Coordinates of N, CA and C in Angstrom, one line a residue:
Chain A
S1 N -45.2 -12.5 97.3 CA -45.1 -12.9 98.7 C -45.8 -11.9 99.6
A2 N -45.9 -12.3 100.8 CA -46.6 -11.4 101.8 C -45.7 -11.0 102.9
V3 N -45.7 -9.7 103.2 CA -44.9 -9.2 104.3 C -45.8 -9.1 105.5
I4 N -45.4 -9.8 106.6 CA -46.2 -9.8 107.8 C -45.5 -9.0 108.9
S5 N -46.2 -8.2 109.5 CA -45.7 -7.4 110.7 C -46.4 -7.9 111.9
Q6 N -45.6 -8.4 112.8 CA -46.2 -9.0 114.0 C -45.7 -8.2 115.2
K7 N -46.6 -7.7 116.0 CA -46.2 -6.8 117.2 C -46.9 -7.2 118.4
P8 N -46.3 -7.1 119.6 CA -44.9 -6.8 119.8 C -44.0 -8.0 119.4
S9 N -42.7 -7.7 119.2 CA -41.8 -8.9 118.9 C -41.5 -9.6 120.2
R10 N -41.5 -9.0 121.3 CA -41.3 -9.7 122.6 C -41.9 -8.8 123.7
D11 N -42.3 -9.5 124.8 CA -42.8 -8.8 125.9 C -42.6 -9.6 127.2
I12 N -42.5 -8.9 128.3 CA -42.5 -9.6 129.6 C -43.7 -9.1 130.4
C13 N -44.5 -10.0 130.8 CA -45.7 -9.7 131.5 C -45.9 -10.3 132.8
Q14 N -46.7 -9.7 133.6 CA -47.0 -10.2 135.0 C -48.2 -11.2 134.9
R15 N -48.1 -12.2 135.7 CA -49.2 -13.2 135.7 C -50.5 -12.5 136.1
G16 N -51.6 -13.0 135.5 CA -52.9 -12.4 135.7 C -53.3 -11.3 134.7
T17 N -52.3 -10.8 134.0 CA -52.6 -9.8 133.0 C -52.9 -10.4 131.6
S18 N -53.2 -9.5 130.6 CA -53.5 -10.0 129.3 C -52.6 -9.3 128.3
L19 N -52.3 -9.9 127.2 CA -51.5 -9.3 126.2 C -52.2 -9.5 124.8
T20 N -52.2 -8.5 124.0 CA -52.8 -8.6 122.7 C -51.7 -8.5 121.7
I21 N -51.6 -9.5 120.8 CA -50.6 -9.5 119.7 C -51.3 -9.2 118.4
Q22 N -50.6 -8.4 117.6 CA -51.2 -8.0 116.4 C -50.4 -8.6 115.2
C23 N -51.2 -8.9 114.2 CA -50.6 -9.4 112.9 C -51.2 -8.6 111.8
Q24 N -50.3 -7.9 111.1 CA -50.7 -7.0 110.0 C -50.0 -7.5 108.7
V25 N -50.8 -7.7 107.6 CA -50.2 -8.2 106.4 C -50.3 -7.1 105.3
D26 N -49.4 -7.1 104.4 CA -49.4 -6.0 103.4 C -50.3 -6.2 102.3
S27 N -51.0 -7.3 102.3 CA -51.9 -7.6 101.2 C -53.1 -8.5 101.7
Q28 N -54.1 -8.5 101.0 CA -55.3 -9.3 101.5 C -54.9 -10.8 101.4
V29 N -55.3 -11.5 102.4 CA -55.0 -13.0 102.5 C -56.3 -13.7 102.7
T30 N -56.3 -15.0 102.3 CA -57.5 -15.7 102.4 C -57.6 -16.3 103.8
M31 N -56.5 -16.7 104.4 CA -56.6 -17.4 105.7 C -55.5 -16.8 106.6
M32 N -55.8 -16.8 107.9 CA -54.9 -16.4 108.9 C -54.9 -17.4 110.1
F33 N -53.8 -17.8 110.6 CA -53.7 -18.8 111.7 C -52.8 -18.2 112.8
W34 N -53.1 -18.7 114.0 CA -52.2 -18.4 115.1 C -51.6 -19.8 115.7
Y35 N -50.3 -19.8 115.8 CA -49.6 -20.9 116.4 C -48.9 -20.5 117.7
R36 N -48.7 -21.5 118.5 CA -47.9 -21.4 119.7 C -46.7 -22.3 119.7
Q37 N -45.6 -21.8 120.1 CA -44.4 -22.6 120.2 C -43.9 -22.5 121.7
Q38 N -44.1 -23.5 122.5 CA -43.7 -23.5 123.9 C -42.2 -23.8 123.9
P39 N -41.5 -23.3 124.9 CA -40.0 -23.5 125.0 C -39.6 -24.9 124.7
G40 N -38.7 -25.1 123.7 CA -38.2 -26.4 123.4 C -39.1 -27.3 122.7
Q41 N -40.3 -26.8 122.3 CA -41.3 -27.6 121.7 C -41.6 -27.2 120.2
S42 N -42.4 -27.9 119.6 CA -42.8 -27.6 118.2 C -43.9 -26.6 118.2
L43 N -44.3 -26.3 117.0 CA -45.4 -25.3 116.8 C -46.7 -26.1 116.9
T44 N -47.7 -25.5 117.6 CA -49.0 -26.1 117.7 C -50.0 -25.0 117.3
L45 N -51.0 -25.5 116.4 CA -52.0 -24.6 115.9 C -53.0 -24.2 117.1
I46 N -53.2 -22.9 117.3 CA -54.2 -22.5 118.3 C -55.5 -22.4 117.6
A47 N -55.6 -21.7 116.5 CA -56.9 -21.4 115.9 C -56.7 -20.8 114.5
T48 N -57.8 -20.9 113.8 CA -57.9 -20.2 112.5 C -58.7 -19.0 112.7
A49 N -58.2 -17.8 112.3 CA -58.9 -16.6 112.5 C -59.8 -16.3 111.3
N50 N -61.1 -16.3 111.5 CA -62.0 -16.1 110.4 C -62.5 -14.7 110.3
Q51 N -62.5 -14.2 109.1 CA -62.8 -12.8 108.9 C -64.3 -12.6 109.1
G52 N -64.6 -11.7 110.0 CA -66.0 -11.3 110.3 C -66.8 -12.3 111.1
S53 N -66.1 -13.3 111.6 CA -66.8 -14.3 112.5 C -65.9 -14.9 113.5
E54 N -66.4 -15.7 114.4 CA -65.6 -16.3 115.5 C -64.6 -17.2 114.9
A55 N -63.4 -17.2 115.6 CA -62.3 -18.0 115.2 C -62.7 -19.5 115.5
T56 N -62.0 -20.4 114.8 CA -62.1 -21.8 114.9 C -61.0 -22.3 115.7
Y57 N -61.2 -22.9 116.9 CA -60.2 -23.3 117.8 C -59.9 -24.8 117.7
E58 N -58.6 -25.1 117.9 CA -58.2 -26.5 117.9 C -58.4 -27.0 119.3
S59 N -58.3 -28.3 119.4 CA -58.6 -29.0 120.6 C -57.5 -28.5 121.7
G60 N -58.0 -28.2 122.8 CA -57.2 -27.8 123.9 C -57.0 -26.3 124.0
F61 N -57.6 -25.5 123.1 CA -57.6 -24.1 123.1 C -59.0 -23.5 123.1
V62 N -59.3 -22.5 124.0 CA -60.6 -22.0 124.1 C -60.6 -20.5 123.9
I63 N -61.8 -20.0 123.5 CA -61.9 -18.6 123.2 C -61.7 -17.7 124.4
D64 N -62.1 -18.1 125.6 CA -61.9 -17.3 126.8 C -60.5 -17.0 127.1
K65 N -59.6 -18.0 126.8 CA -58.2 -17.9 127.1 C -57.5 -17.2 125.9
F66 N -57.9 -17.4 124.7 CA -57.2 -16.9 123.5 C -58.2 -16.2 122.6
P67 N -58.8 -15.2 123.0 CA -59.7 -14.5 122.1 C -59.0 -13.9 120.9
I68 N -59.6 -14.1 119.7 CA -59.0 -13.7 118.4 C -60.0 -12.8 117.7
S69 N -59.4 -11.8 117.1 CA -60.3 -11.0 116.2 C -59.6 -11.0 114.8
R70 N -60.5 -10.8 113.8 CA -60.0 -10.6 112.4 C -61.1 -9.7 111.7
P71 N -60.9 -8.4 111.9 CA -61.9 -7.5 111.4 C -61.9 -7.3 109.8
N72 N -60.7 -7.7 109.2 CA -60.7 -7.5 107.8 C -59.7 -8.6 107.2
L73 N -59.4 -8.5 105.9 CA -58.5 -9.5 105.3 C -57.0 -9.3 105.4
T74 N -56.6 -8.3 106.2 CA -55.2 -8.0 106.4 C -54.8 -7.9 107.8
F75 N -55.7 -8.1 108.7 CA -55.3 -7.9 110.1 C -56.0 -8.9 111.1
S76 N -55.2 -9.3 112.1 CA -55.8 -10.1 113.1 C -55.1 -9.9 114.5
T77 N -55.8 -10.1 115.5 CA -55.2 -10.0 116.9 C -55.4 -11.3 117.6
L78 N -54.5 -11.7 118.4 CA -54.6 -12.8 119.4 C -54.3 -12.2 120.8
T79 N -55.2 -12.4 121.7 CA -55.1 -12.0 123.1 C -54.8 -13.2 123.9
V80 N -53.8 -13.1 124.7 CA -53.5 -14.2 125.7 C -54.0 -13.6 127.1
S81 N -55.0 -14.2 127.6 CA -55.7 -13.7 128.7 C -55.3 -14.3 130.0
N82 N -55.4 -13.5 131.1 CA -55.1 -14.1 132.5 C -53.9 -14.9 132.5
M83 N -52.8 -14.4 132.1 CA -51.6 -15.1 131.8 C -51.0 -15.8 133.1
S84 N -50.4 -16.9 132.8 CA -49.6 -17.6 133.8 C -48.3 -18.0 133.2
P85 N -47.3 -18.3 134.0 CA -46.0 -18.7 133.5 C -46.0 -19.8 132.4
E86 N -47.0 -20.6 132.4 CA -47.2 -21.7 131.4 C -47.5 -21.1 130.0
D87 N -47.9 -19.9 130.0 CA -48.2 -19.2 128.7 C -47.0 -18.6 128.0
S88 N -45.8 -18.7 128.7 CA -44.6 -18.2 128.1 C -44.3 -19.1 126.9
S89 N -44.3 -18.4 125.8 CA -44.1 -19.1 124.5 C -43.8 -18.1 123.4
I90 N -43.5 -18.6 122.2 CA -43.5 -17.8 121.0 C -44.8 -18.0 120.3
Y91 N -45.5 -16.9 120.0 CA -46.8 -16.9 119.3 C -46.5 -16.4 117.9
L92 N -47.0 -17.2 116.9 CA -46.7 -16.9 115.5 C -48.0 -16.8 114.7
C93 N -48.0 -15.7 113.9 CA -49.1 -15.6 113.0 C -48.7 -16.2 111.6
S94 N -49.7 -16.8 111.0 CA -49.4 -17.4 109.7 C -50.5 -17.0 108.7
V95 N -50.2 -16.8 107.4 CA -51.2 -16.4 106.5 C -51.1 -17.2 105.2
V96 N -52.2 -17.4 104.5 CA -52.3 -18.0 103.2 C -52.7 -16.9 102.2
T97 N -51.9 -16.7 101.2 CA -52.2 -15.6 100.2 C -53.2 -16.1 99.2
E98 N -53.6 -15.2 98.4 CA -54.6 -15.6 97.4 C -54.0 -16.6 96.3
N99 N -52.7 -16.6 96.2 CA -52.1 -17.6 95.3 C -51.7 -18.8 96.1
E100 N -52.3 -19.0 97.2 CA -52.1 -20.2 98.0 C -50.7 -20.5 98.6
K101 N -50.0 -19.4 98.9 CA -48.7 -19.6 99.5 C -48.9 -19.2 101.0
L102 N -48.1 -19.9 101.8 CA -48.2 -19.8 103.2 C -47.0 -19.1 103.8
F103 N -47.2 -18.2 104.6 CA -46.1 -17.4 105.2 C -46.3 -17.3 106.7
F104 N -45.1 -17.2 107.4 CA -45.2 -17.0 108.9 C -44.6 -15.6 109.2
G105 N -45.2 -15.0 110.3 CA -44.6 -13.8 110.9 C -43.4 -14.2 111.7
S106 N -42.7 -13.2 112.2 CA -41.4 -13.4 112.9 C -41.7 -13.8 114.3
G107 N -42.9 -13.7 114.8 CA -43.2 -14.2 116.1 C -43.2 -13.2 117.2
T108 N -43.9 -13.5 118.3 CA -43.9 -12.7 119.5 C -43.4 -13.6 120.7
Q109 N -42.3 -13.2 121.2 CA -41.8 -14.0 122.3 C -42.3 -13.4 123.6
L110 N -43.1 -14.2 124.3 CA -43.8 -13.8 125.5 C -43.2 -14.5 126.7
S111 N -42.9 -13.7 127.7 CA -42.4 -14.3 129.0 C -43.4 -13.8 130.1
V112 N -43.9 -14.7 130.9 CA -44.8 -14.4 132.0 C -44.1 -14.7 133.3
L113 N -44.1 -13.7 134.1 CA -43.4 -13.8 135.4 C -44.4 -14.1 136.6
Chain U
A1 N -55.9 -38.8 111.9 CA -55.2 -37.5 112.1 C -53.8 -37.5 111.6
Q2 N -53.3 -36.4 111.2 CA -52.0 -36.3 110.6 C -51.0 -36.1 111.8
S3 N -49.8 -36.6 111.6 CA -48.7 -36.4 112.6 C -47.4 -36.5 111.9
V4 N -46.4 -35.9 112.6 CA -45.0 -35.9 112.1 C -44.1 -36.3 113.2
T5 N -43.1 -37.2 112.8 CA -42.1 -37.6 113.8 C -40.7 -37.2 113.3
Q6 N -40.0 -36.5 114.1 CA -38.6 -36.3 113.8 C -37.8 -37.0 114.9
P7 N -37.2 -38.1 114.5 CA -36.6 -39.0 115.6 C -35.4 -38.4 116.3
D8 N -34.7 -37.5 115.6 CA -33.5 -36.9 116.2 C -33.8 -35.6 116.8
I9 N -33.6 -35.5 118.1 CA -33.8 -34.2 118.8 C -32.6 -33.2 118.5
H10 N -31.4 -33.8 118.5 CA -30.2 -32.9 118.3 C -29.2 -33.7 117.5
I11 N -28.7 -33.0 116.5 CA -27.6 -33.6 115.7 C -26.5 -32.6 115.6
T12 N -25.3 -33.2 115.7 CA -24.0 -32.4 115.6 C -23.2 -32.9 114.4
V13 N -22.8 -32.0 113.6 CA -22.0 -32.4 112.4 C -20.8 -31.4 112.3
S14 N -19.8 -31.8 111.6 CA -18.7 -30.9 111.4 C -18.9 -30.1 110.1
E15 N -18.4 -28.9 110.1 CA -18.6 -28.1 108.9 C -18.0 -28.8 107.7
G16 N -18.7 -28.8 106.6 CA -18.3 -29.5 105.4 C -18.8 -30.9 105.3
A17 N -19.3 -31.5 106.4 CA -19.8 -32.8 106.4 C -21.2 -32.8 105.7
S18 N -21.6 -34.0 105.4 CA -23.0 -34.1 104.8 C -24.0 -34.2 106.0
L19 N -25.2 -34.0 105.6 CA -26.3 -33.9 106.6 C -27.5 -34.6 106.1
E20 N -28.2 -35.4 107.0 CA -29.5 -35.9 106.7 C -30.3 -35.8 108.0
L21 N -31.5 -35.1 107.9 CA -32.4 -35.0 109.0 C -33.6 -35.8 108.6
R22 N -34.0 -36.6 109.6 CA -35.1 -37.6 109.3 C -36.5 -37.0 109.6
C23 N -37.5 -37.4 108.8 CA -38.8 -37.0 109.1 C -39.8 -38.1 108.6
N24 N -40.6 -38.6 109.5 CA -41.6 -39.6 109.1 C -43.0 -38.9 109.4
Y25 N -43.9 -39.2 108.5 CA -45.3 -38.6 108.7 C -46.3 -39.7 108.7
S26 N -47.5 -39.3 109.1 CA -48.7 -40.1 109.1 C -49.8 -39.3 108.6
Y27 N -50.4 -39.8 107.4 CA -51.5 -39.1 106.8 C -52.2 -40.0 105.9
G28 N -53.5 -39.9 105.9 CA -54.3 -40.9 105.2 C -54.2 -40.9 103.7
A29 N -53.9 -39.7 103.1 CA -53.9 -39.6 101.7 C -52.5 -39.0 101.3
T30 N -52.4 -38.5 100.1 CA -51.1 -37.9 99.7 C -50.9 -36.6 100.5
P31 N -49.8 -36.5 101.2 CA -49.6 -35.3 102.0 C -48.9 -34.2 101.3
Y32 N -49.1 -33.1 101.8 CA -48.2 -31.9 101.4 C -47.1 -31.8 102.5
L33 N -45.9 -31.8 102.1 CA -44.8 -31.9 103.1 C -43.9 -30.7 103.0
F34 N -43.4 -30.3 104.1 CA -42.6 -29.1 104.2 C -41.4 -29.3 105.1
W35 N -40.3 -28.5 104.9 CA -39.3 -28.4 105.8 C -39.1 -26.9 106.0
Y36 N -39.0 -26.5 107.3 CA -38.8 -25.1 107.7 C -37.5 -25.1 108.6
V37 N -36.9 -23.9 108.6 CA -35.7 -23.7 109.4 C -36.0 -22.5 110.3
Q38 N -35.6 -22.6 111.6 CA -35.8 -21.5 112.5 C -34.5 -21.2 113.2
S39 N -33.9 -20.0 112.9 CA -32.7 -19.6 113.6 C -33.1 -18.9 114.9
P40 N -32.1 -18.9 115.9 CA -32.5 -18.2 117.2 C -33.0 -16.8 117.0
G41 N -34.2 -16.6 117.6 CA -34.8 -15.3 117.5 C -35.4 -14.9 116.2
Q42 N -35.5 -15.9 115.3 CA -36.0 -15.6 114.0 C -37.3 -16.4 113.8
G43 N -38.0 -15.9 112.8 CA -39.2 -16.6 112.4 C -38.9 -17.9 111.6
L44 N -39.9 -18.5 111.1 CA -39.8 -19.7 110.3 C -39.5 -19.4 108.8
Q45 N -38.5 -20.0 108.2 CA -38.2 -19.8 106.8 C -38.5 -21.2 106.1
L46 N -39.2 -21.1 105.0 CA -39.5 -22.3 104.3 C -38.2 -22.7 103.5
L47 N -37.8 -24.0 103.6 CA -36.6 -24.5 102.9 C -37.1 -25.1 101.6
L48 N -38.1 -25.9 101.7 CA -38.7 -26.6 100.5 C -40.0 -27.2 100.8
K49 N -40.7 -27.7 99.8 CA -42.0 -28.3 100.0 C -42.2 -29.4 98.9
Y50 N -43.0 -30.3 99.2 CA -43.4 -31.3 98.2 C -44.9 -31.4 98.2
F51 N -45.5 -31.3 97.0 CA -46.9 -31.4 96.8 C -47.2 -32.6 95.9
S52 N -46.5 -32.7 94.8 CA -46.7 -33.8 93.9 C -45.5 -33.8 92.9
G53 N -45.5 -34.8 92.0 CA -44.5 -34.9 91.0 C -43.2 -35.5 91.4
D54 N -42.1 -34.9 91.0 CA -40.8 -35.5 91.3 C -40.6 -35.6 92.8
T55 N -40.2 -36.8 93.2 CA -40.1 -37.0 94.6 C -38.8 -36.4 95.3
L56 N -37.9 -36.0 94.4 CA -36.7 -35.3 95.0 C -36.9 -33.8 94.8
V57 N -37.0 -33.1 95.9 CA -37.3 -31.7 95.8 C -36.1 -30.9 96.2
Q58 N -35.8 -29.9 95.4 CA -34.7 -29.0 95.7 C -35.2 -27.7 96.4
G59 N -34.4 -27.3 97.4 CA -34.9 -26.1 98.1 C -33.8 -25.0 98.1
I60 N -34.0 -24.1 99.0 CA -33.0 -23.0 99.1 C -31.8 -23.4 99.9
K61 N -30.7 -22.7 99.8 CA -29.5 -22.9 100.6 C -28.9 -24.3 100.4
G62 N -29.1 -24.9 99.3 CA -28.5 -26.1 98.9 C -29.1 -27.4 99.5
F63 N -30.3 -27.2 100.1 CA -31.0 -28.3 100.7 C -31.8 -29.1 99.7
E64 N -32.0 -30.3 99.9 CA -33.0 -31.1 99.1 C -33.7 -32.1 100.0
A65 N -34.8 -32.6 99.6 CA -35.5 -33.7 100.4 C -36.1 -34.7 99.4
E66 N -36.3 -35.9 99.9 CA -36.8 -36.9 99.1 C -38.1 -37.5 99.7
F67 N -39.1 -37.5 99.0 CA -40.4 -38.1 99.4 C -40.4 -39.6 99.1
K68 N -40.6 -40.4 100.1 CA -40.6 -41.8 99.9 C -42.0 -42.3 100.5
R69 N -42.9 -42.6 99.6 CA -44.2 -43.0 100.1 C -44.2 -44.3 100.8
S70 N -43.4 -45.2 100.3 CA -43.3 -46.6 100.9 C -42.8 -46.5 102.4
Q71 N -42.0 -45.5 102.7 CA -41.5 -45.4 104.0 C -42.1 -44.3 104.8
S72 N -43.1 -43.6 104.2 CA -43.7 -42.4 104.9 C -42.6 -41.5 105.4
S73 N -41.7 -41.2 104.5 CA -40.6 -40.4 105.0 C -40.4 -39.2 104.0
F74 N -39.7 -38.2 104.6 CA -39.4 -37.0 103.8 C -38.2 -36.4 104.4
N75 N -37.0 -37.0 104.2 CA -35.8 -36.7 104.8 C -35.1 -35.5 104.1
L76 N -34.5 -34.7 104.9 CA -33.8 -33.5 104.4 C -32.3 -33.8 104.3
R77 N -31.7 -33.3 103.2 CA -30.3 -33.6 103.1 C -29.6 -32.3 102.6
K78 N -28.3 -32.3 102.9 CA -27.4 -31.3 102.4 C -26.0 -31.9 102.2
P79 N -25.4 -31.8 101.1 CA -24.1 -32.5 100.9 C -22.9 -31.9 101.7
S80 N -23.0 -30.6 102.0 CA -21.9 -30.0 102.7 C -22.4 -28.9 103.6
V81 N -22.3 -29.1 104.9 CA -23.0 -28.2 105.8 C -22.0 -27.0 106.1
H82 N -22.6 -25.8 106.2 CA -21.9 -24.6 106.6 C -22.3 -24.2 108.0
W83 N -21.4 -23.5 108.6 CA -21.6 -23.1 110.0 C -22.9 -22.3 110.2
S84 N -23.3 -21.6 109.1 CA -24.5 -20.8 109.2 C -25.8 -21.7 109.1
D85 N -25.6 -23.0 108.9 CA -26.8 -23.8 108.9 C -27.3 -24.3 110.3
A86 N -26.5 -23.9 111.3 CA -26.9 -24.2 112.6 C -28.2 -23.6 113.0
A87 N -29.2 -24.3 113.3 CA -30.5 -23.8 113.6 C -31.4 -25.0 114.0
E88 N -32.7 -24.7 114.2 CA -33.7 -25.7 114.4 C -34.4 -26.0 113.1
Y89 N -34.6 -27.3 112.8 CA -35.3 -27.6 111.6 C -36.6 -28.4 111.9
F90 N -37.7 -27.9 111.3 CA -39.0 -28.5 111.5 C -39.5 -29.1 110.2
C91 N -40.0 -30.3 110.3 CA -40.8 -31.0 109.2 C -42.2 -30.8 109.5
A92 N -43.0 -30.6 108.5 CA -44.5 -30.3 108.7 C -45.3 -31.0 107.6
V93 N -46.5 -31.3 107.9 CA -47.4 -31.9 106.9 C -48.8 -31.2 107.0
R94 N -49.4 -31.2 105.8 CA -50.8 -30.7 105.8 C -51.5 -31.5 104.7
G95 N -52.8 -31.5 104.8 CA -53.6 -32.2 103.8 C -53.7 -31.3 102.6
G96 N -54.3 -31.9 101.6 CA -54.4 -31.2 100.3 C -55.6 -30.3 100.3
G97 N -55.8 -29.7 99.1 CA -57.0 -28.8 98.9 C -56.9 -27.6 99.7
S98 N -58.0 -27.2 100.4 CA -58.0 -26.0 101.1 C -57.6 -26.1 102.6
N99 N -57.1 -27.3 103.0 CA -56.7 -27.5 104.4 C -55.3 -27.0 104.6
Y100 N -55.2 -25.8 105.1 CA -53.9 -25.2 105.2 C -53.3 -25.4 106.6
K101 N -53.9 -26.1 107.5 CA -53.4 -26.3 108.8 C -52.2 -27.2 108.8
L102 N -51.1 -26.7 109.4 CA -49.9 -27.5 109.4 C -49.7 -28.2 110.7
T103 N -49.3 -29.5 110.6 CA -48.8 -30.2 111.8 C -47.3 -30.3 111.8
F104 N -46.7 -29.9 112.8 CA -45.2 -29.9 112.8 C -44.7 -31.0 113.7
G105 N -43.5 -31.5 113.3 CA -42.7 -32.3 114.1 C -42.1 -31.5 115.3
K106 N -41.4 -32.2 116.2 CA -40.9 -31.5 117.4 C -39.6 -30.8 117.1
G107 N -39.1 -31.0 115.9 CA -37.9 -30.3 115.5 C -36.6 -31.0 115.8
T108 N -35.6 -30.7 115.0 CA -34.2 -31.2 115.2 C -33.3 -30.0 115.3
L109 N -32.5 -30.0 116.4 CA -31.6 -28.9 116.5 C -30.3 -29.3 115.9
L110 N -29.8 -28.5 115.0 CA -28.5 -28.8 114.3 C -27.4 -28.0 114.9
T111 N -26.3 -28.6 115.4 CA -25.1 -27.9 115.8 C -24.0 -28.2 114.8
V112 N -23.3 -27.2 114.4 CA -22.2 -27.4 113.4 C -20.9 -27.0 114.1
N113 N -20.0 -28.0 114.1 CA -18.7 -27.8 114.7 C -17.7 -27.3 113.6
P114 N -16.9 -26.4 114.0 CA -15.9 -25.8 113.0 C -14.9 -26.9 112.6

């Protein structure tokens, strides 16, 4: 299995600011994803974090708003930029291990005032 | 495009009663299907998954699910619910091969009455 450390676990931010969420895995993984779960909603895929190259974004999500980095096979960050109250959500990191198992981090609960 | 429908937003059962949570999917080929559980303030925990083979899948915590291709369904069942099963349950689908992107249903909130 993979142990995923996602930080911060929660934060309260002011509108117009940015927050960077970190996802650290205890082993090398082949794929990393970022999901968003808006209040009372299901999980929606934001993007696939590609190691050493630009992330691949899903429809409705753009790099300027959600820049993603993945400098190596165990670490990725998601930044929520220029936040508004509509960005209040749980953000989850997900990884696929080398033996093709998928795991989720415990999530970052973000509240924007 | 793949999609998942969970028709029941909220279900309430009594402790000890049986449970069935419905899930219908849309996918052009044989799907990979999952059920996850999310407790308040917790991350997602995988209950079970179906890739191929036996259409009745056993999972953790006494849960099982049955894949019915003819009905495009993957309903989750438990014969006797415990109070600790109260949580949100998500059905998810992905394509085969190296397509690991999951599409989730909107979830079913389970309340368990004592």
